[in-house]
Short mmCIF file of C-alpha atoms in Angstrom, two decimals:
data_model
loop_
_atom_site.label_atom_id
_atom_site.label_comp_id
_atom_site.label_asym_id
_atom_site.label_seq_id
_atom_site.Cartn_x
_atom_site.Cartn_y
_atom_site.Cartn_z
CA UNK A 1 4.22 -24.65 17.44
CA UNK A 2 1.36 -26.25 19.28
CA UNK A 3 -1.92 -24.92 18.51
CA UNK A 4 -2.43 -21.55 20.73
CA UNK A 5 -5.70 -20.16 21.95
CA UNK A 6 -7.37 -17.63 19.28
CA UNK A 7 -10.26 -15.85 19.47
CA UNK A 8 -10.86 -17.05 15.79
CA UNK A 9 -10.90 -20.67 15.92
CA UNK A 10 -11.35 -23.85 18.49
CA UNK A 11 -8.84 -26.47 18.65
CA UNK A 12 -9.65 -28.43 15.50
CA UNK A 13 -11.27 -31.99 15.76
CA UNK A 14 -10.56 -34.38 13.33
CA UNK A 15 -12.62 -33.24 10.52
CA UNK A 16 -11.36 -29.82 10.72
CA UNK A 17 -7.99 -31.07 10.80
CA UNK A 18 -8.44 -32.93 7.70
CA UNK A 19 -9.72 -29.65 6.16
CA UNK A 20 -6.81 -27.72 7.28
CA UNK A 21 -4.68 -30.34 5.50
CA UNK A 22 -6.59 -29.95 2.36
CA UNK A 23 -5.87 -25.85 2.71
CA UNK A 24 -2.68 -26.34 3.37
CA UNK A 25 -2.23 -28.72 0.33
CA UNK A 26 -3.71 -26.21 -1.85
CA UNK A 27 -1.72 -23.26 -0.36
CA UNK A 28 1.55 -24.93 -0.92
CA UNK A 29 0.34 -26.01 -4.15
CA UNK A 30 0.07 -22.46 -5.14
CA UNK A 31 3.10 -21.29 -3.82
CA UNK A 32 5.42 -24.08 -5.78
CA UNK A 33 3.53 -23.08 -8.76
CA UNK A 34 4.59 -19.15 -8.27
CA UNK A 35 8.07 -20.46 -7.27
CA UNK A 36 8.22 -22.55 -10.57
CA UNK A 37 6.86 -19.63 -12.72
CA UNK A 38 9.63 -17.32 -11.28
CA UNK A 39 12.48 -19.79 -11.56
CA UNK A 40 10.90 -20.68 -15.32
CA UNK A 41 10.91 -16.86 -16.19
CA UNK A 42 14.63 -16.62 -14.91
CA UNK A 43 15.79 -19.29 -17.10
CA UNK A 44 13.44 -18.07 -19.76
CA UNK A 45 15.27 -14.72 -19.80
CA UNK A 46 18.64 -16.21 -19.46
CA UNK A 47 19.36 -14.88 -16.04
CA UNK A 48 21.50 -17.89 -15.27
CA UNK A 49 23.54 -17.03 -18.34
CA UNK A 50 27.38 -17.10 -17.65
CA UNK A 51 28.22 -13.79 -18.90
CA UNK A 52 25.46 -12.19 -16.44
CA UNK A 53 27.34 -13.77 -13.62
CA UNK A 54 30.99 -13.32 -14.63
CA UNK A 55 31.60 -10.16 -12.94
CA UNK A 56 31.27 -11.47 -9.56
CA UNK A 57 34.41 -13.59 -10.21
CA UNK A 58 36.57 -10.46 -10.56
CA UNK A 59 38.52 -9.13 -7.81
CA UNK A 60 37.95 -5.56 -8.61
CA UNK A 61 34.36 -6.11 -8.68
CA UNK A 62 34.30 -8.07 -5.37
CA UNK A 63 36.31 -5.19 -3.66
CA UNK A 64 33.90 -2.77 -5.35
CA UNK A 65 31.00 -4.53 -3.49
CA UNK A 66 32.85 -4.72 -0.10
CA UNK A 67 33.86 -1.07 -0.44
CA UNK A 68 29.87 -0.49 -0.72
CA UNK A 69 29.19 -2.38 2.25
CA UNK A 70 31.82 -0.93 4.32
CA UNK A 71 30.46 2.46 3.31
CA UNK A 72 27.11 1.48 4.10
CA UNK A 73 28.18 0.19 7.39
CA UNK A 74 30.10 3.57 8.21
CA UNK A 75 27.25 5.68 7.76
CA UNK A 76 24.86 3.65 9.63
CA UNK A 77 27.08 3.55 12.59
CA UNK A 78 27.69 7.40 12.24
CA UNK A 79 23.99 7.96 11.83
CA UNK A 80 23.23 5.75 14.97
CA UNK A 81 25.25 7.60 17.23
CA UNK A 82 24.23 11.13 16.04
CA UNK A 83 20.76 10.13 16.06
CA UNK A 84 20.85 8.90 19.39
CA UNK A 85 22.53 11.88 20.76
CA UNK A 86 19.94 14.12 18.49
CA UNK A 87 17.15 12.08 20.01
CA UNK A 88 18.40 12.48 23.50
CA UNK A 89 19.00 16.13 23.34
CA UNK A 90 15.61 17.23 21.73
CA UNK A 91 13.78 14.67 24.34
CA UNK A 92 15.28 16.35 27.20
CA UNK A 93 13.87 19.74 25.60
CA UNK A 94 10.51 18.26 25.14
CA UNK A 95 10.57 17.44 28.97
CA UNK A 96 11.91 20.71 30.03
CA UNK A 97 10.10 22.67 32.71
CA UNK A 98 10.60 26.13 30.69
CA UNK A 99 7.75 26.47 27.98
CA UNK A 100 10.04 27.81 25.28
CA UNK A 101 12.35 25.18 25.18
CA UNK A 102 9.83 22.66 25.10
CA UNK A 103 7.82 24.61 22.33
CA UNK A 104 11.06 24.93 20.29
CA UNK A 105 12.09 21.11 20.74
CA UNK A 106 8.63 19.92 19.92
CA UNK A 107 8.41 22.26 16.51
CA UNK A 108 11.89 20.80 15.28
CA UNK A 109 10.81 17.36 16.48
CA UNK A 110 7.09 17.53 14.70
CA UNK A 111 8.79 18.96 11.67
CA UNK A 112 11.43 16.38 10.86
CA UNK A 113 9.06 13.96 11.44
CA UNK A 114 6.62 14.97 9.10
CA UNK A 115 8.99 15.21 6.33
CA UNK A 116 10.20 12.41 4.04
CA UNK A 117 13.78 11.76 4.83
CA UNK A 118 14.57 11.91 1.20
CA UNK A 119 13.54 15.69 0.92
CA UNK A 120 16.03 16.33 3.85
CA UNK A 121 18.94 14.46 2.31
CA UNK A 122 17.99 16.01 -1.19
CA UNK A 123 17.92 19.42 0.36
CA UNK A 124 21.15 19.12 2.00
CA UNK A 125 22.90 17.50 -1.05
CA UNK A 126 21.50 19.84 -3.61
CA UNK A 127 20.73 23.36 -1.73
CA UNK A 128 23.41 23.38 1.08
CA UNK A 129 26.14 21.51 -1.62
CA UNK A 130 27.16 19.38 1.19
CA UNK A 131 29.17 16.34 -0.05
CA UNK A 132 27.19 13.18 -0.53
CA UNK A 133 27.99 11.04 2.61
CA UNK A 134 27.66 14.30 4.91
CA UNK A 135 24.45 15.08 3.26
CA UNK A 136 23.14 11.32 4.04
CA UNK A 137 24.32 10.95 7.47
CA UNK A 138 22.77 14.49 8.38
CA UNK A 139 19.63 13.46 6.75
CA UNK A 140 19.27 10.36 8.47
CA UNK A 141 20.30 12.00 11.92
CA UNK A 142 17.40 14.69 11.78
CA UNK A 143 14.80 12.06 10.88
CA UNK A 144 15.86 9.14 13.05
CA UNK A 145 17.01 11.54 15.79
CA UNK A 146 13.36 12.94 15.80
CA UNK A 147 11.67 9.83 15.81
CA UNK A 148 14.13 8.58 18.71
CA UNK A 149 13.25 11.86 20.53
CA UNK A 150 9.80 10.71 20.76
CA UNK A 151 10.40 7.30 21.61
CA UNK A 152 12.85 8.81 24.66
CA UNK A 153 10.05 11.07 25.71
CA UNK A 154 7.53 8.04 25.82
CA UNK A 155 9.70 6.00 27.68
CA UNK A 156 10.57 8.83 30.23
CA UNK A 157 6.84 9.67 30.50
CA UNK A 158 6.08 5.90 30.93
CA UNK A 159 8.05 5.48 34.36
CA UNK A 160 5.62 5.46 37.01
CA UNK A 161 5.06 8.87 38.63
CA UNK A 162 5.99 7.45 41.87
CA UNK A 163 9.54 7.02 40.81
CA UNK A 164 10.33 10.78 40.50
CA UNK A 165 8.16 11.59 43.27
CA UNK A 166 10.32 9.55 45.67
CA UNK A 167 13.59 10.94 44.22
CA UNK A 168 12.39 14.50 44.74
CA UNK A 169 11.24 13.40 48.28
CA UNK A 170 14.84 12.39 48.87
CA UNK A 171 15.90 15.93 48.01
CA UNK A 172 17.25 14.97 44.41
CA UNK A 173 17.40 17.90 42.03
CA UNK A 174 16.00 17.82 38.61
CA UNK A 175 18.94 16.84 36.60
CA UNK A 176 19.92 14.07 39.00
CA UNK A 177 16.14 12.80 39.17
CA UNK A 178 16.35 12.26 35.33
CA UNK A 179 20.12 10.88 34.98
CA UNK A 180 19.56 8.48 38.17
CA UNK A 181 16.00 7.61 38.27
CA UNK A 182 14.14 8.00 34.84
CA UNK A 183 16.49 7.53 32.30
CA UNK A 184 17.89 4.00 33.06
CA UNK A 185 14.27 2.89 33.72
CA UNK A 186 13.23 4.45 30.54
CA UNK A 187 16.13 3.04 28.58
CA UNK A 188 15.42 -0.30 29.63
CA UNK A 189 11.76 -0.41 28.68
CA UNK A 190 12.70 1.46 25.16
CA UNK A 191 15.79 -0.43 24.04
CA UNK A 192 13.60 -2.99 21.95
CA UNK A 193 11.97 0.21 20.15
CA UNK A 194 15.11 1.98 19.78
CA UNK A 195 16.70 -1.04 18.05
CA UNK A 196 13.92 -1.34 15.82
CA UNK A 197 14.46 2.41 14.82
CA UNK A 198 17.98 1.53 14.05
CA UNK A 199 16.86 -0.86 11.78
CA UNK A 200 15.08 1.45 9.99
CA UNK A 201 18.43 3.56 10.08
CA UNK A 202 20.23 0.77 8.30
CA UNK A 203 17.75 0.37 5.68
CA UNK A 204 17.49 4.36 4.77
CA UNK A 205 21.46 4.18 4.38
CA UNK A 206 20.44 2.63 0.84
CA UNK A 207 18.87 6.27 0.17
CA UNK A 208 22.72 7.12 -0.44
CA UNK A 209 22.47 5.30 -3.62
CA UNK A 210 19.94 8.32 -4.92
CA UNK A 211 22.60 11.03 -4.02
CA UNK A 212 25.24 8.99 -5.90
CA UNK A 213 27.14 7.89 -2.79
CA UNK A 214 28.89 4.97 -3.16
CA UNK A 215 27.54 2.63 -0.70
CA UNK A 216 26.43 -1.14 -1.02
CA UNK A 217 23.35 -0.58 -3.43
CA UNK A 218 24.97 2.33 -5.99
CA UNK A 219 28.06 -0.36 -6.03
CA UNK A 220 25.43 -2.93 -7.32
CA UNK A 221 24.04 -0.52 -9.76
CA UNK A 222 27.37 -0.04 -11.07
CA UNK A 223 27.81 -3.67 -11.82
CA UNK A 224 24.10 -4.01 -12.94
CA UNK A 225 24.33 -1.10 -15.44
CA UNK A 226 27.74 -2.55 -17.04
CA UNK A 227 27.04 -3.78 -20.79
CA UNK A 228 29.90 -5.86 -20.97
CA UNK A 229 28.15 -8.22 -18.52
CA UNK A 230 24.88 -7.77 -20.48
CA UNK A 231 23.34 -5.68 -17.51
CA UNK A 232 22.94 -8.38 -14.83
CA UNK A 233 20.33 -6.68 -12.68
CA UNK A 234 18.65 -9.73 -11.47
CA UNK A 235 21.88 -11.26 -10.50
CA UNK A 236 22.65 -8.18 -8.77
CA UNK A 237 19.54 -8.05 -6.79
CA UNK A 238 20.24 -11.87 -5.93
CA UNK A 239 23.66 -11.16 -4.44
CA UNK A 240 23.05 -7.97 -2.80
CA UNK A 241 19.23 -8.38 -1.29
CA UNK A 242 20.42 -11.12 1.07
CA UNK A 243 22.81 -9.15 2.63
CA UNK A 244 20.89 -6.41 3.30
CA UNK A 245 17.99 -8.56 4.45
CA UNK A 246 20.46 -10.71 6.51
CA UNK A 247 21.96 -7.33 8.28
CA UNK A 248 18.49 -6.10 9.12
CA UNK A 249 16.91 -9.21 10.34
CA UNK A 250 20.13 -9.39 12.69
CA UNK A 251 19.16 -6.23 14.20
CA UNK A 252 15.20 -7.04 14.21
CA UNK A 253 16.36 -10.34 15.93
CA UNK A 254 18.14 -8.62 18.96
CA UNK A 255 15.33 -6.30 19.37
CA UNK A 256 12.55 -9.04 19.32
CA UNK A 257 15.27 -11.01 21.82
CA UNK A 258 15.52 -8.11 24.23
CA UNK A 259 11.62 -7.71 23.95
CA UNK A 260 10.79 -11.45 24.90
CA UNK A 261 13.51 -10.94 27.79
CA UNK A 262 12.07 -7.75 29.01
CA UNK A 263 8.62 -9.62 29.18
CA UNK A 264 9.83 -12.67 30.69
CA UNK A 265 11.76 -10.39 33.52
CA UNK A 266 8.37 -8.48 33.81
CA UNK A 267 6.37 -11.81 34.63
CA UNK A 268 9.16 -12.95 36.86
CA UNK A 269 8.92 -10.20 39.49
CA UNK B 1 6.05 32.97 -3.56
CA UNK B 2 7.34 33.28 -7.42
CA UNK B 3 8.48 29.73 -7.46
CA UNK B 4 5.16 28.81 -6.71
CA UNK B 5 2.98 30.73 -8.69
CA UNK B 6 5.21 30.58 -11.93
CA UNK B 7 5.33 26.68 -11.74
CA UNK B 8 1.80 26.06 -10.41
CA UNK B 9 1.09 23.42 -12.75
CA UNK B 10 4.29 21.86 -12.11
CA UNK B 11 4.03 21.72 -8.61
CA UNK B 12 0.17 20.46 -8.85
CA UNK B 13 1.24 17.63 -11.23
CA UNK B 14 4.05 16.48 -8.64
CA UNK B 15 1.64 16.81 -5.77
CA UNK B 16 -1.29 14.95 -7.58
CA UNK B 17 1.26 12.42 -8.51
CA UNK B 18 2.23 11.95 -4.81
CA UNK B 19 -1.44 11.91 -3.74
CA UNK B 20 -2.26 9.05 -6.43
CA UNK B 21 0.98 7.08 -5.59
CA UNK B 22 0.13 7.01 -1.90
CA UNK B 23 -3.58 6.27 -2.43
CA UNK B 24 -2.95 3.31 -4.82
CA UNK B 25 -0.03 1.98 -3.10
CA UNK B 26 -2.32 1.95 0.27
CA UNK B 27 -4.83 0.28 -1.26
CA UNK B 28 -2.52 -2.37 -2.36
CA UNK B 29 -1.15 -2.49 1.27
CA UNK B 30 -4.29 -2.55 2.78
CA UNK B 31 -5.87 -5.48 0.80
CA UNK B 32 -2.27 -7.61 0.82
CA UNK B 33 -1.91 -6.74 4.30
CA UNK B 34 -5.05 -7.77 5.63
CA UNK B 35 -4.72 -10.84 3.51
CA UNK B 36 -1.11 -11.50 4.77
CA UNK B 37 -2.46 -11.03 8.50
CA UNK B 38 -5.13 -13.60 7.63
CA UNK B 39 -2.76 -16.31 6.33
CA UNK B 40 -0.66 -15.32 9.89
CA UNK B 41 -3.54 -16.09 12.22
CA UNK B 42 -5.06 -18.95 10.58
CA UNK B 43 -4.82 -22.44 11.85
CA UNK B 44 -3.20 -23.94 8.48
CA UNK B 45 0.36 -23.81 9.04
CA UNK B 46 1.54 -23.73 5.09
CA UNK B 47 -0.35 -20.35 5.10
CA UNK B 48 1.15 -18.95 8.64
CA UNK B 49 4.69 -19.72 6.94
CA UNK B 50 3.85 -17.70 3.73
CA UNK B 51 2.63 -14.88 5.63
CA UNK B 52 5.50 -15.03 8.02
CA UNK B 53 7.93 -15.18 5.15
CA UNK B 54 6.24 -12.18 3.32
CA UNK B 55 6.51 -10.11 6.40
CA UNK B 56 10.15 -11.15 7.53
CA UNK B 57 11.43 -10.28 3.96
CA UNK B 58 9.63 -7.36 3.19
CA UNK B 59 10.11 -5.39 6.63
CA UNK B 60 14.10 -6.28 6.38
CA UNK B 61 14.58 -5.07 2.90
CA UNK B 62 15.24 -1.44 2.02
CA UNK B 63 12.76 0.49 0.27
CA UNK B 64 15.48 1.71 -2.26
CA UNK B 65 16.57 -1.91 -3.20
CA UNK B 66 12.91 -3.10 -3.65
CA UNK B 67 12.40 -0.02 -6.19
CA UNK B 68 15.80 -1.08 -7.59
CA UNK B 69 14.56 -4.67 -7.91
CA UNK B 70 10.69 -4.11 -8.89
CA UNK B 71 11.42 -0.79 -11.29
CA UNK B 72 14.73 -1.80 -12.89
CA UNK B 73 14.97 -5.45 -12.41
CA UNK B 74 11.37 -6.62 -13.05
CA UNK B 75 11.50 -5.48 -16.88
CA UNK B 76 14.67 -7.31 -17.71
CA UNK B 77 12.92 -10.06 -16.15
CA UNK B 78 10.06 -10.13 -18.88
CA UNK B 79 7.65 -8.13 -16.77
CA UNK B 80 6.85 -4.82 -18.55
CA UNK B 81 4.54 -2.56 -16.92
CA UNK B 82 4.39 1.41 -16.64
CA UNK B 83 6.90 3.08 -14.40
CA UNK B 84 3.97 4.09 -12.22
CA UNK B 85 2.25 0.54 -11.48
CA UNK B 86 5.85 -0.61 -11.00
CA UNK B 87 6.20 1.91 -8.27
CA UNK B 88 2.83 1.37 -7.11
CA UNK B 89 3.61 -2.40 -6.89
CA UNK B 90 6.74 -1.53 -4.81
CA UNK B 91 5.38 1.07 -2.33
CA UNK B 92 2.22 -1.20 -1.83
CA UNK B 93 4.14 -4.62 -1.23
CA UNK B 94 6.43 -2.88 1.42
CA UNK B 95 3.57 -1.20 3.13
CA UNK B 96 1.77 -4.45 3.34
CA UNK B 97 4.39 -6.08 5.53
CA UNK B 98 3.73 -3.03 8.10
CA UNK B 99 -0.06 -3.27 7.71
CA UNK B 100 -0.29 -7.14 8.36
CA UNK B 101 1.72 -6.70 11.72
CA UNK B 102 -0.43 -3.95 12.80
CA UNK B 103 -3.82 -6.00 11.89
CA UNK B 104 -2.36 -9.16 13.43
CA UNK B 105 -1.37 -7.34 16.49
CA UNK B 106 -5.04 -5.76 16.27
CA UNK B 107 -6.57 -9.44 15.97
CA UNK B 108 -4.65 -10.60 19.10
CA UNK B 109 -5.90 -7.77 21.06
CA UNK B 110 -9.44 -9.35 21.00
CA UNK B 111 -10.08 -11.27 24.11
CA UNK B 112 -10.50 -15.17 23.41
CA UNK B 113 -13.58 -15.06 25.47
CA UNK B 114 -15.21 -12.95 22.07
CA UNK B 115 -14.65 -15.71 20.16
CA UNK B 116 -15.73 -18.32 22.25
CA UNK B 117 -18.74 -16.82 23.15
CA UNK B 118 -19.45 -16.13 19.18
CA UNK B 119 -19.03 -19.69 18.38
CA UNK B 120 -21.21 -20.99 21.52
CA UNK B 121 -23.95 -19.13 19.82
CA UNK B 122 -23.54 -21.21 16.84
CA UNK B 123 -21.75 -18.93 14.70
CA UNK B 124 -19.27 -20.36 11.98
CA UNK B 125 -15.61 -18.85 11.44
CA UNK B 126 -16.81 -16.49 8.76
CA UNK B 127 -19.48 -14.72 11.34
CA UNK B 128 -17.10 -14.90 14.16
CA UNK B 129 -14.69 -13.04 12.01
CA UNK B 130 -16.89 -10.47 10.39
CA UNK B 131 -19.07 -9.67 13.15
CA UNK B 132 -17.22 -10.30 16.36
CA UNK B 133 -13.52 -10.37 15.98
CA UNK B 134 -12.86 -7.69 13.06
CA UNK B 135 -15.07 -4.94 14.41
CA UNK B 136 -13.49 -4.96 17.51
CA UNK B 137 -9.79 -5.34 16.06
CA UNK B 138 -10.43 -2.09 13.68
CA UNK B 139 -10.47 -0.02 16.74
CA UNK B 140 -6.97 -0.87 17.90
CA UNK B 141 -5.82 -1.41 14.29
CA UNK B 142 -6.17 2.42 13.46
CA UNK B 143 -3.60 4.24 14.92
CA UNK B 144 -0.71 1.76 13.77
CA UNK B 145 -2.39 1.55 10.45
CA UNK B 146 -2.49 5.35 10.22
CA UNK B 147 1.00 5.80 10.85
CA UNK B 148 2.15 3.14 8.42
CA UNK B 149 0.12 5.03 5.72
CA UNK B 150 1.65 8.35 6.92
CA UNK B 151 5.22 6.26 6.46
CA UNK B 152 3.94 5.43 3.07
CA UNK B 153 3.07 8.82 1.92
CA UNK B 154 6.76 9.91 2.98
CA UNK B 155 8.52 7.02 1.18
CA UNK B 156 6.72 7.81 -1.81
CA UNK B 157 9.36 10.33 -2.35
CA UNK B 158 11.74 7.49 -3.32
CA UNK B 159 9.49 6.79 -6.49
CA UNK B 160 10.71 10.30 -7.72
CA UNK B 161 14.12 9.24 -8.11
CA UNK B 162 12.97 6.26 -9.99
CA UNK B 163 11.41 8.15 -12.70
CA UNK B 164 7.72 8.25 -11.40
CA UNK B 165 6.15 12.10 -11.57
CA UNK B 166 5.91 13.00 -8.04
CA UNK B 167 6.46 16.18 -5.38
CA UNK B 168 9.75 15.70 -4.70
CA UNK B 169 10.73 15.34 -8.27
CA UNK B 170 9.82 18.54 -9.40
CA UNK B 171 13.00 20.32 -7.76
CA UNK B 172 15.10 18.69 -10.84
CA UNK B 173 13.28 20.71 -13.53
CA UNK B 174 13.17 23.88 -11.16
CA UNK B 175 16.72 23.72 -10.62
CA UNK B 176 17.56 23.43 -14.39
CA UNK B 177 15.02 26.44 -14.97
CA UNK B 178 17.39 28.12 -12.67
CA UNK B 179 14.86 28.86 -9.65
CA UNK B 180 15.73 29.60 -6.01
CA UNK B 181 16.59 25.86 -4.74
CA UNK B 182 15.94 26.58 -1.05
CA UNK B 183 12.41 28.12 -2.11
CA UNK B 184 11.63 25.26 -4.32
CA UNK B 185 12.54 22.85 -1.30
CA UNK B 186 10.44 25.03 1.09
CA UNK B 187 7.50 24.42 -1.22
CA UNK B 188 8.06 20.79 -1.65
CA UNK B 189 7.95 20.35 1.95
CA UNK B 190 4.77 22.34 2.11
CA UNK B 191 3.40 19.76 -0.13
CA UNK B 192 4.47 16.94 1.92
CA UNK B 193 3.17 18.54 5.13
CA UNK B 194 -0.21 19.21 3.47
CA UNK B 195 -0.52 15.38 2.74
CA UNK B 196 0.90 14.04 5.94
CA UNK B 197 -1.09 16.24 8.52
CA UNK B 198 -4.16 15.49 6.25
CA UNK B 199 -3.58 11.83 6.74
CA UNK B 200 -2.99 12.04 10.46
CA UNK B 201 -6.29 14.31 10.99
CA UNK B 202 -8.42 11.78 8.91
CA UNK B 203 -7.09 8.86 11.25
CA UNK B 204 -7.68 10.91 14.24
CA UNK B 205 -11.08 11.56 13.38
CA UNK B 206 -11.57 7.77 12.69
CA UNK B 207 -10.20 6.76 15.75
CA UNK B 208 -12.51 9.37 17.84
CA UNK B 209 -15.39 8.12 15.79
CA UNK B 210 -14.96 4.34 16.53
CA UNK B 211 -13.50 4.93 20.07
CA UNK B 212 -15.49 2.71 22.51
CA UNK B 213 -14.96 2.40 26.20
CA UNK B 214 -13.83 -1.23 27.05
#
């Protein structure tokens, strides 16, 4: 990356460059020091010992992990689809011409947005005695759906007013203005935000761990708490974390790509 | 109503626990987030890389996994701290990534000309940053940081499932005591609403106070 214009500093001259190199060196040394300490600690506490890594060699354990991962993906897919539908429905409600509908949709959306997801999941799981998987999907849908409703509403409101005025002038009805003119434009601008919210949904599927739903993290916990392998907490984190982070980074990468493409198109025309 | 009055001490303890958790983690998130944002906009490449890695990793890690690693994993790694401290660390570091992005975006909204003008008046880096750029950036940063801290308050609920005393965790005791579970959750919900609505009110006031016509 070449040095970009910034409000903070000039393009550095030779003296400043030398200084920056010194700072860079110090930062690198500090970072390497921290890494070395972590590695020393890992070895010192025996995290690389064979028996802690043994479980990952068993087919049963690998199957357990894969099943957990599959459950995570299933819950994510359900929650994503349902929360998109929920969001679309309540966004339509908030944009309604009827005050009662608007007021009710607003109340629902604001309430679920202000509430921790976990409280909802626990409520559905414990008070309503729903099975863990459904409770997880329902909780995620209520929360993410409400956030998405606000995203959709913002997107529709951000479409220039002239668009709907022109459509009405052509004699289109309320519904068809919405479906044919406003929503297609809103979705285009909102797509990066929607996908970022889906990253949140994906991350939150791990809350299933707390209600003992057998998703990926829970599978990891079952291995980590096994005394036979001398409680391999750290190895489990080392195995599981990159997979979670990788999945989320793929999705956020998609969101960033769409965002940059949208910006380019905006500038091009 | 009985659930609340009979167990007011318990609810109060949980409520205070959530508030303490939010405030402590919020403080860490703000300090670390601003430091990391400083790294990300600095002219020194290794520092930019450190900031970038911090944000990318933490933003893409599920908070539950982070809690799992910090609260259950760290002690086995030889780092022994009270549960509350570990929870504050996990929440604070997680939120700091979001604060960092908000601050960085805020600094980028300050027109380049402002910094150029400051430098042409002979100000050095520190002066430019503290007198010219940051005061302008703060205004742009307040709304996103506000929503980040509200998210933090909501996320703190996870700590309850990892043995930290906080509001959501109160349901467990009350459930065992045989109180009506729906009513219990109702009061827990009210507690969270009080916290999140107060936070958003505070940030709305801050935003109004610091608003300036551009």
